[in-house]
């Protein structure tokens, strides 16, 4: 037997400190563990309507023989379609294996030893995680009392080594958003000194007229990058595909850190399909989410459970018990939710807004566990 490698010496200190993320088990395993015949997945903000008809058609058109051939390394055809939809040049897009992958591209492209990134304490944690496991400081500026990103606080946290500021608009999990005026004011004050990423993973869910479309601000702000995903609104989460957009000069820098061929052909084809009837999908989904929010919030008020319901297809609920215990009790009823201690919201859960009958099941499940 060979000696075990000297991990203390081989593993950088910043990696030694990190706890690995443990994903949830597959549904069949969970069904067996919790003894429930059906699982309602309300933990990942998936779209209960499923992919659009055109996306389904594109997936069905996939031929098994294609599996032998490498995909387009830079999502060529998809970028042409994105260019048409957003009125930007094809080279202003980089497609990644989910928006998660483009987060890593951007951090790798701009940060070096001693640099930091700025985000908030209660938002999508991957910005923070990628920075930290890459050896850069993530400065977490607390959300304001009304759960929104703190513009003054973020600007005060900037120093000479700050490279990127990550904003999640609307925020996951609080659903709060900066309107166009506030975002512009922030970008004006940053004045091109840092890269500002606006993550619009849930942007398509927002129907408010003052919600900014980051894609339309790109021409004015050369330091702006916008993230989008096909996982949420377009219901292609299993295929792992998302993208970033920015001015070509800055996107050209990010492209240097891309791992070519990370986005498979089937995902690219499905995304092209999804763009064909995107507006229909957005309309149908917004309707479902709005109804679900209305029904669920009414039930939560009836149950006296405080909640945070903003934009996006999710609601955060405060429970009179630990979120891990609530997770197990709800799971036993087939209701899979997201426990929020990891998001720095102890005793809270986040639930995805799905169809009305499922929201009613969730409300009944919550009533049972707090009884
Ligand atoms: C705010 C936000 N950004 C990005 C992502 C990553 O999306 P994906 O990697 O599935 O494209 C998510 C997924 O939950 C998210 O909530």
Short mmCIF file of C-alpha atoms and ligand atoms in Angstrom, two decimals:
data_model
loop_
_atom_site.label_atom_id
_atom_site.label_comp_id
_atom_site.label_asym_id
_atom_site.label_seq_id
_atom_site.Cartn_x
_atom_site.Cartn_y
_atom_site.Cartn_z
CA UNK A 1 0.00 0.00 0.00
CA UNK A 2 1.37 3.42 -0.98
CA UNK A 3 1.46 6.16 1.69
CA UNK A 4 -1.51 8.49 1.93
CA UNK A 5 -0.72 11.90 0.37
CA UNK A 6 0.23 14.65 2.89
CA UNK A 7 -3.04 16.60 2.62
CA UNK A 8 -1.90 19.33 5.01
CA UNK A 9 0.83 20.20 2.56
CA UNK A 10 -1.02 19.53 -0.69
CA UNK A 11 -4.31 21.26 0.08
CA UNK A 12 -4.27 25.08 0.21
CA UNK A 13 -5.42 26.53 3.53
CA UNK A 14 -8.47 28.23 1.98
CA UNK A 15 -9.67 24.84 0.69
CA UNK A 16 -9.04 23.11 4.03
CA UNK A 17 -11.55 25.49 5.64
CA UNK A 18 -14.35 24.76 3.19
CA UNK A 19 -17.23 22.39 3.90
CA UNK A 20 -18.30 20.53 0.77
CA UNK A 21 -21.83 21.23 -0.47
CA UNK A 22 -23.97 18.12 -0.16
CA UNK A 23 -26.66 17.99 -2.84
CA UNK A 24 -30.00 16.40 -2.02
CA UNK A 25 -30.46 12.72 -2.84
CA UNK A 26 -32.29 11.63 -6.03
CA UNK A 27 -36.08 11.53 -5.80
CA UNK A 28 -36.30 7.70 -5.83
CA UNK A 29 -33.90 7.47 -2.88
CA UNK A 30 -35.81 10.19 -1.00
CA UNK A 31 -39.14 8.47 -1.65
CA UNK A 32 -37.73 5.34 -0.03
CA UNK A 33 -36.04 7.20 2.85
CA UNK A 34 -39.13 9.18 3.79
CA UNK A 35 -41.72 6.58 2.77
CA UNK A 36 -43.68 8.92 0.50
CA UNK A 37 -45.06 7.74 -2.84
CA UNK A 38 -44.90 11.17 -4.55
CA UNK A 39 -42.48 14.05 -4.19
CA UNK A 40 -43.47 17.65 -4.91
CA UNK A 41 -40.21 19.41 -5.72
CA UNK A 42 -40.47 22.86 -4.20
CA UNK A 43 -36.80 23.19 -3.31
CA UNK A 44 -35.00 24.39 -6.46
CA UNK A 45 -37.30 26.97 -8.06
CA UNK A 46 -37.93 24.72 -11.04
CA UNK A 47 -40.79 25.55 -13.38
CA UNK A 48 -43.72 23.19 -12.72
CA UNK A 49 -45.09 23.80 -16.24
CA UNK A 50 -42.06 22.10 -17.77
CA UNK A 51 -40.34 23.15 -21.01
CA UNK A 52 -42.26 25.00 -23.71
CA UNK A 53 -43.71 23.14 -26.74
CA UNK A 54 -40.83 24.31 -28.98
CA UNK A 55 -38.21 23.27 -26.43
CA UNK A 56 -39.86 19.84 -26.16
CA UNK A 57 -39.90 19.55 -29.95
CA UNK A 58 -36.18 20.37 -30.04
CA UNK A 59 -35.40 17.76 -27.39
CA UNK A 60 -37.45 15.14 -29.22
CA UNK A 61 -35.55 15.92 -32.43
CA UNK A 62 -32.25 14.90 -30.84
CA UNK A 63 -30.80 11.83 -32.58
CA UNK A 64 -28.86 9.32 -30.43
CA UNK A 65 -26.03 9.22 -33.05
CA UNK A 66 -25.34 12.88 -32.23
CA UNK A 67 -23.96 11.73 -28.89
CA UNK A 68 -20.74 10.73 -30.68
CA UNK A 69 -20.05 14.26 -31.92
CA UNK A 70 -18.62 17.13 -29.87
CA UNK A 71 -20.99 20.07 -29.48
CA UNK A 72 -20.37 23.48 -30.98
CA UNK A 73 -17.58 24.73 -28.69
CA UNK A 74 -18.95 28.27 -28.51
CA UNK A 75 -22.70 27.56 -28.90
CA UNK A 76 -22.56 29.15 -32.34
CA UNK A 77 -26.19 28.83 -33.43
CA UNK A 78 -27.60 29.59 -30.00
CA UNK A 79 -25.57 32.80 -29.84
CA UNK A 80 -27.04 33.90 -33.19
CA UNK A 81 -30.54 33.41 -31.77
CA UNK A 82 -29.63 35.24 -28.54
CA UNK A 83 -28.24 38.09 -30.64
CA UNK A 84 -31.57 38.38 -32.49
CA UNK A 85 -33.63 38.28 -29.32
CA UNK A 86 -31.58 40.83 -27.40
CA UNK A 87 -30.37 43.01 -30.31
CA UNK A 88 -26.71 42.55 -29.42
CA UNK A 89 -23.81 41.09 -31.42
CA UNK A 90 -23.37 37.28 -31.11
CA UNK A 91 -19.92 37.84 -29.61
CA UNK A 92 -21.41 39.63 -26.65
CA UNK A 93 -22.63 36.27 -25.29
CA UNK A 94 -20.87 33.41 -23.56
CA UNK A 95 -22.92 30.28 -22.99
CA UNK A 96 -22.03 28.10 -20.02
CA UNK A 97 -22.94 24.84 -18.34
CA UNK A 98 -25.61 26.64 -16.34
CA UNK A 99 -25.21 30.21 -15.12
CA UNK A 100 -23.17 28.61 -12.34
CA UNK A 101 -20.35 28.00 -14.76
CA UNK A 102 -20.25 31.57 -16.04
CA UNK A 103 -19.88 32.82 -12.45
CA UNK A 104 -16.60 30.90 -12.31
CA UNK A 105 -15.50 32.22 -15.73
CA UNK A 106 -15.93 35.81 -14.57
CA UNK A 107 -14.17 35.38 -11.23
CA UNK A 108 -11.24 33.62 -12.93
CA UNK A 109 -10.99 36.32 -15.57
CA UNK A 110 -10.72 39.29 -13.21
CA UNK A 111 -9.41 38.18 -9.80
CA UNK A 112 -5.88 37.51 -8.66
CA UNK A 113 -4.29 36.91 -5.26
CA UNK A 114 -5.32 39.58 -2.75
CA UNK A 115 -8.43 40.67 -4.67
CA UNK A 116 -11.98 40.63 -3.37
CA UNK A 117 -15.52 40.50 -4.65
CA UNK A 118 -18.59 42.09 -3.08
CA UNK A 119 -22.00 40.57 -2.68
CA UNK A 120 -24.49 40.25 0.15
CA UNK A 121 -24.96 37.88 3.06
CA UNK A 122 -28.36 36.55 2.01
CA UNK A 123 -28.33 35.90 -1.68
CA UNK A 124 -27.44 33.10 -4.09
CA UNK A 125 -24.31 31.74 -2.42
CA UNK A 126 -22.36 30.57 -5.46
CA UNK A 127 -20.67 33.97 -6.01
CA UNK A 128 -19.31 33.74 -2.46
CA UNK A 129 -18.37 30.06 -2.74
CA UNK A 130 -16.53 30.35 -6.05
CA UNK A 131 -14.59 33.39 -4.80
CA UNK A 132 -13.63 31.63 -1.59
CA UNK A 133 -12.61 28.30 -3.03
CA UNK A 134 -10.58 30.20 -5.61
CA UNK A 135 -8.73 31.97 -2.77
CA UNK A 136 -10.35 35.43 -2.98
CA UNK A 137 -12.18 37.28 -0.25
CA UNK A 138 -15.97 37.54 -0.59
CA UNK A 139 -17.19 40.67 1.21
CA UNK A 140 -20.76 40.12 2.34
CA UNK A 141 -22.61 43.36 2.86
CA UNK A 142 -25.78 42.67 4.89
CA UNK A 143 -29.15 43.14 3.21
CA UNK A 144 -31.08 46.19 4.38
CA UNK A 145 -33.98 45.86 6.84
CA UNK A 146 -36.38 45.51 3.90
CA UNK A 147 -34.26 42.62 2.52
CA UNK A 148 -32.85 44.48 -0.44
CA UNK A 149 -29.26 44.98 -1.59
CA UNK A 150 -27.64 47.87 0.28
CA UNK A 151 -26.21 50.25 -2.32
CA UNK A 152 -24.46 52.51 0.20
CA UNK A 153 -23.05 49.54 2.11
CA UNK A 154 -21.74 47.90 -1.04
CA UNK A 155 -20.10 51.09 -2.24
CA UNK A 156 -18.52 51.58 1.19
CA UNK A 157 -17.09 48.03 1.05
CA UNK A 158 -15.25 48.69 -2.22
CA UNK A 159 -11.49 49.12 -1.96
CA UNK A 160 -8.58 49.16 -4.36
CA UNK A 161 -8.63 45.33 -4.58
CA UNK A 162 -12.34 44.98 -5.34
CA UNK A 163 -12.80 43.51 -8.80
CA UNK A 164 -16.42 42.42 -9.06
CA UNK A 165 -19.72 43.39 -7.44
CA UNK A 166 -22.46 40.77 -7.72
CA UNK A 167 -26.12 41.88 -7.61
CA UNK A 168 -28.94 39.37 -7.86
CA UNK A 169 -31.97 41.08 -9.38
CA UNK A 170 -34.55 39.99 -8.26
CA UNK A 171 -32.78 38.53 -5.28
CA UNK A 172 -32.88 34.83 -4.56
CA UNK A 173 -34.29 34.18 -1.93
CA UNK A 174 -35.93 37.47 -0.83
CA UNK A 175 -37.55 38.40 -4.17
CA UNK A 176 -36.57 42.05 -3.68
CA UNK A 177 -35.32 44.03 -6.66
CA UNK A 178 -33.66 47.28 -7.58
CA UNK A 179 -35.69 49.29 -10.03
CA UNK A 180 -34.08 50.81 -13.09
CA UNK A 181 -33.44 54.15 -11.43
CA UNK A 182 -31.68 52.57 -8.47
CA UNK A 183 -29.57 50.26 -10.62
CA UNK A 184 -28.54 53.14 -12.89
CA UNK A 185 -27.64 55.30 -9.92
CA UNK A 186 -25.46 52.50 -8.56
CA UNK A 187 -23.77 51.90 -11.92
CA UNK A 188 -23.16 55.63 -12.28
CA UNK A 189 -21.49 55.76 -8.89
CA UNK A 190 -19.31 52.69 -9.58
CA UNK A 191 -18.39 54.59 -12.73
CA UNK A 192 -16.64 51.71 -14.46
CA UNK A 193 -14.09 51.05 -11.71
CA UNK A 194 -15.30 47.50 -10.97
CA UNK A 195 -17.10 44.85 -12.96
CA UNK A 196 -20.78 44.82 -11.96
CA UNK A 197 -22.60 41.54 -12.52
CA UNK A 198 -26.38 41.66 -12.51
CA UNK A 199 -27.65 38.11 -12.16
CA UNK A 200 -31.08 38.01 -13.79
CA UNK A 201 -31.67 34.27 -13.30
CA UNK A 202 -35.25 35.15 -12.29
CA UNK A 203 -35.62 38.32 -14.35
CA UNK A 204 -38.20 36.80 -16.72
CA UNK A 205 -40.57 36.25 -13.79
CA UNK A 206 -40.85 39.96 -13.04
CA UNK A 207 -43.71 41.83 -14.70
CA UNK A 208 -43.17 45.17 -12.92
CA UNK A 209 -42.74 48.11 -15.29
CA UNK A 210 -39.84 49.62 -13.31
CA UNK A 211 -37.84 46.37 -13.33
CA UNK A 212 -34.65 47.00 -15.31
CA UNK A 213 -33.72 44.84 -18.29
CA UNK A 214 -29.97 44.48 -17.85
CA UNK A 215 -29.61 43.57 -21.53
CA UNK A 216 -30.76 47.07 -22.47
CA UNK A 217 -28.24 48.74 -20.15
CA UNK A 218 -25.21 46.94 -21.59
CA UNK A 219 -24.58 49.50 -24.32
CA UNK A 220 -24.31 52.32 -21.79
CA UNK A 221 -22.23 50.56 -19.15
CA UNK A 222 -19.07 48.84 -20.44
CA UNK A 223 -18.34 47.33 -16.98
CA UNK A 224 -21.72 45.56 -16.78
CA UNK A 225 -22.24 41.82 -17.22
CA UNK A 226 -25.69 40.23 -17.15
CA UNK A 227 -26.35 36.57 -16.29
CA UNK A 228 -29.38 34.62 -17.48
CA UNK A 229 -30.29 30.94 -17.28
CA UNK A 230 -32.50 28.46 -19.12
CA UNK A 231 -32.99 26.52 -15.87
CA UNK A 232 -35.80 28.52 -14.30
CA UNK A 233 -38.32 30.20 -16.61
CA UNK A 234 -37.45 27.91 -19.52
CA UNK A 235 -37.52 24.71 -17.44
CA UNK A 236 -34.32 23.22 -18.86
CA UNK A 237 -32.54 22.78 -15.51
CA UNK A 238 -31.55 19.17 -16.22
CA UNK A 239 -29.66 20.19 -19.35
CA UNK A 240 -27.48 22.78 -17.56
CA UNK A 241 -27.38 25.84 -19.76
CA UNK A 242 -27.11 29.54 -18.99
CA UNK A 243 -25.23 32.52 -20.37
CA UNK A 244 -23.71 35.91 -19.75
CA UNK A 245 -23.87 39.02 -21.89
CA UNK A 246 -21.72 42.13 -21.95
CA UNK A 247 -19.89 44.43 -24.32
CA UNK A 248 -17.66 42.48 -26.69
CA UNK A 249 -14.41 43.85 -25.32
CA UNK A 250 -15.08 42.67 -21.79
CA UNK A 251 -16.70 39.41 -22.91
CA UNK A 252 -13.53 38.75 -24.90
CA UNK A 253 -11.57 38.85 -21.62
CA UNK A 254 -13.99 36.43 -19.94
CA UNK A 255 -13.84 34.08 -22.92
CA UNK A 256 -10.16 33.41 -22.16
CA UNK A 257 -11.17 31.46 -19.05
CA UNK A 258 -13.91 29.34 -20.66
CA UNK A 259 -13.65 25.59 -20.77
CA UNK A 260 -14.54 24.78 -24.33
CA UNK A 261 -17.19 22.06 -24.98
CA UNK A 262 -18.71 22.38 -21.52
CA UNK A 263 -22.19 22.94 -22.97
CA UNK A 264 -23.61 19.82 -24.62
CA UNK A 265 -25.39 19.77 -27.98
CA UNK A 266 -28.75 18.70 -26.59
CA UNK A 267 -28.81 21.65 -24.21
CA UNK A 268 -27.89 24.01 -27.04
CA UNK A 269 -30.65 22.62 -29.26
CA UNK A 270 -33.24 22.75 -26.50
CA UNK A 271 -32.31 26.35 -25.69
CA UNK A 272 -32.69 27.33 -29.35
CA UNK A 273 -36.15 25.72 -29.25
CA UNK A 274 -36.99 27.53 -26.00
CA UNK A 275 -36.22 30.90 -27.58
CA UNK A 276 -38.74 30.25 -30.39
CA UNK A 277 -41.75 30.39 -28.08
CA UNK A 278 -40.11 32.19 -25.16
CA UNK A 279 -42.82 34.82 -24.88
CA UNK A 280 -45.57 32.21 -24.62
CA UNK A 281 -43.63 30.34 -21.91
CA UNK A 282 -43.06 33.56 -19.98
CA UNK A 283 -46.73 34.50 -20.14
CA UNK A 284 -48.02 31.07 -19.06
CA UNK A 285 -45.48 30.77 -16.27
CA UNK A 286 -46.04 34.26 -14.91
CA UNK A 287 -49.75 33.49 -14.70
CA UNK A 288 -49.13 30.24 -12.79
CA UNK A 289 -46.67 31.89 -10.41
CA UNK A 290 -48.94 34.82 -9.71
CA UNK A 291 -51.89 32.55 -8.88
CA UNK A 292 -49.68 30.34 -6.72
CA UNK A 293 -48.30 33.35 -4.82
CA UNK A 294 -51.79 34.64 -4.15
CA UNK A 295 -53.11 31.30 -2.89
CA UNK A 296 -50.05 30.46 -0.81
CA UNK A 297 -49.75 33.88 0.83
CA UNK A 298 -53.41 33.81 1.77
CA UNK A 299 -52.91 30.41 3.41
CA UNK A 300 -49.78 31.63 5.20
CA UNK A 301 -51.67 34.57 6.63
CA UNK A 302 -54.38 32.21 7.80
CA UNK A 303 -51.71 30.03 9.46
CA UNK A 304 -50.06 33.09 11.02
CA UNK A 305 -46.74 32.26 9.38
CA UNK A 306 -44.63 35.30 8.49
CA UNK A 307 -43.26 35.25 4.94
CA UNK A 308 -41.20 37.23 2.44
CA UNK A 309 -42.90 37.20 -0.95
CA UNK A 310 -41.46 39.43 -3.62
CA UNK A 311 -40.71 38.72 -7.26
CA UNK A 312 -39.38 35.43 -8.66
CA UNK A 313 -41.04 32.02 -8.35
CA UNK A 314 -40.37 31.53 -4.64
CA UNK A 315 -41.48 32.60 -1.17
CA UNK A 316 -39.51 32.47 2.09
CA UNK A 317 -41.48 31.36 5.16
CA UNK A 318 -40.52 31.73 8.83
CA UNK A 319 -41.39 28.73 10.98
CA UNK A 320 -41.66 28.29 14.73
CA UNK A 321 -39.10 25.44 14.55
CA UNK A 322 -35.73 24.65 13.04
CA UNK A 323 -35.72 24.50 9.27
CA UNK A 324 -33.98 21.11 9.26
CA UNK A 325 -36.74 19.63 11.39
CA UNK A 326 -39.36 21.27 9.16
CA UNK A 327 -37.60 19.87 6.10
CA UNK A 328 -37.85 16.32 7.47
CA UNK A 329 -41.47 16.70 8.56
CA UNK A 330 -42.50 18.12 5.21
CA UNK A 331 -40.46 15.53 3.31
CA UNK A 332 -42.41 12.80 5.13
CA UNK A 333 -45.48 14.29 3.41
CA UNK A 334 -43.74 14.33 0.04
CA UNK A 335 -43.14 18.12 0.18
CA UNK A 336 -39.54 18.95 -0.63
CA UNK A 337 -38.58 22.49 0.36
CA UNK A 338 -35.30 24.36 0.79
CA UNK A 339 -34.09 24.81 4.34
CA UNK A 340 -32.57 28.25 4.68
CA UNK A 341 -29.96 28.09 7.42
CA UNK A 342 -27.35 27.85 4.66
CA UNK A 343 -28.69 31.14 3.26
CA UNK A 344 -28.24 32.69 6.76
CA UNK A 345 -32.00 32.56 7.36
CA UNK A 346 -32.27 30.10 10.27
CA UNK A 347 -35.81 28.77 10.96
CA UNK A 348 -36.88 29.73 7.45
CA UNK A 349 -37.70 27.64 4.41
CA UNK A 350 -37.92 28.70 0.77
CA UNK A 351 -40.64 27.17 -1.38
CA UNK A 352 -41.10 27.26 -5.13
CA UNK A 353 -44.36 28.67 -6.47
CA UNK A 354 -45.93 25.91 -8.54
CA UNK A 355 -49.51 25.01 -9.44
CA UNK A 356 -52.43 25.97 -7.17
CA UNK A 357 -53.26 22.36 -6.11
CA UNK A 358 -49.64 21.83 -5.05
CA UNK A 359 -49.66 25.11 -3.11
CA UNK A 360 -52.78 23.89 -1.32
CA UNK A 361 -51.00 20.63 -0.45
CA UNK A 362 -48.07 22.64 0.87
CA UNK A 363 -50.34 24.80 3.03
CA UNK A 364 -52.00 21.66 4.44
CA UNK A 365 -48.55 20.18 5.13
CA UNK A 366 -47.42 23.34 6.92
CA UNK A 367 -50.60 23.39 8.99
CA UNK A 368 -49.87 19.82 10.07
CA UNK A 369 -46.29 20.46 11.14
CA UNK A 370 -47.08 23.57 13.18
CA UNK A 371 -50.16 22.02 14.81
C1 LIG B 1 -29.73 33.64 -8.67
C2 LIG B 1 -29.24 32.43 -9.38
N1 LIG B 1 -28.26 32.57 -10.27
C3 LIG B 1 -27.78 31.52 -10.94
C4 LIG B 1 -28.27 30.25 -10.73
C5 LIG B 1 -27.66 29.13 -11.47
O1 LIG B 1 -28.47 28.64 -12.43
P1 LIG B 1 -28.04 27.49 -13.41
O2 LIG B 1 -26.62 27.09 -13.08
O3 LIG B 1 -29.01 26.39 -13.20
O4 LIG B 1 -28.14 28.10 -14.78
C6 LIG B 1 -29.31 30.06 -9.82
C7 LIG B 1 -29.83 28.71 -9.56
O5 LIG B 1 -30.49 28.43 -8.62
C8 LIG B 1 -29.80 31.18 -9.12
O6 LIG B 1 -30.77 31.06 -8.20
#
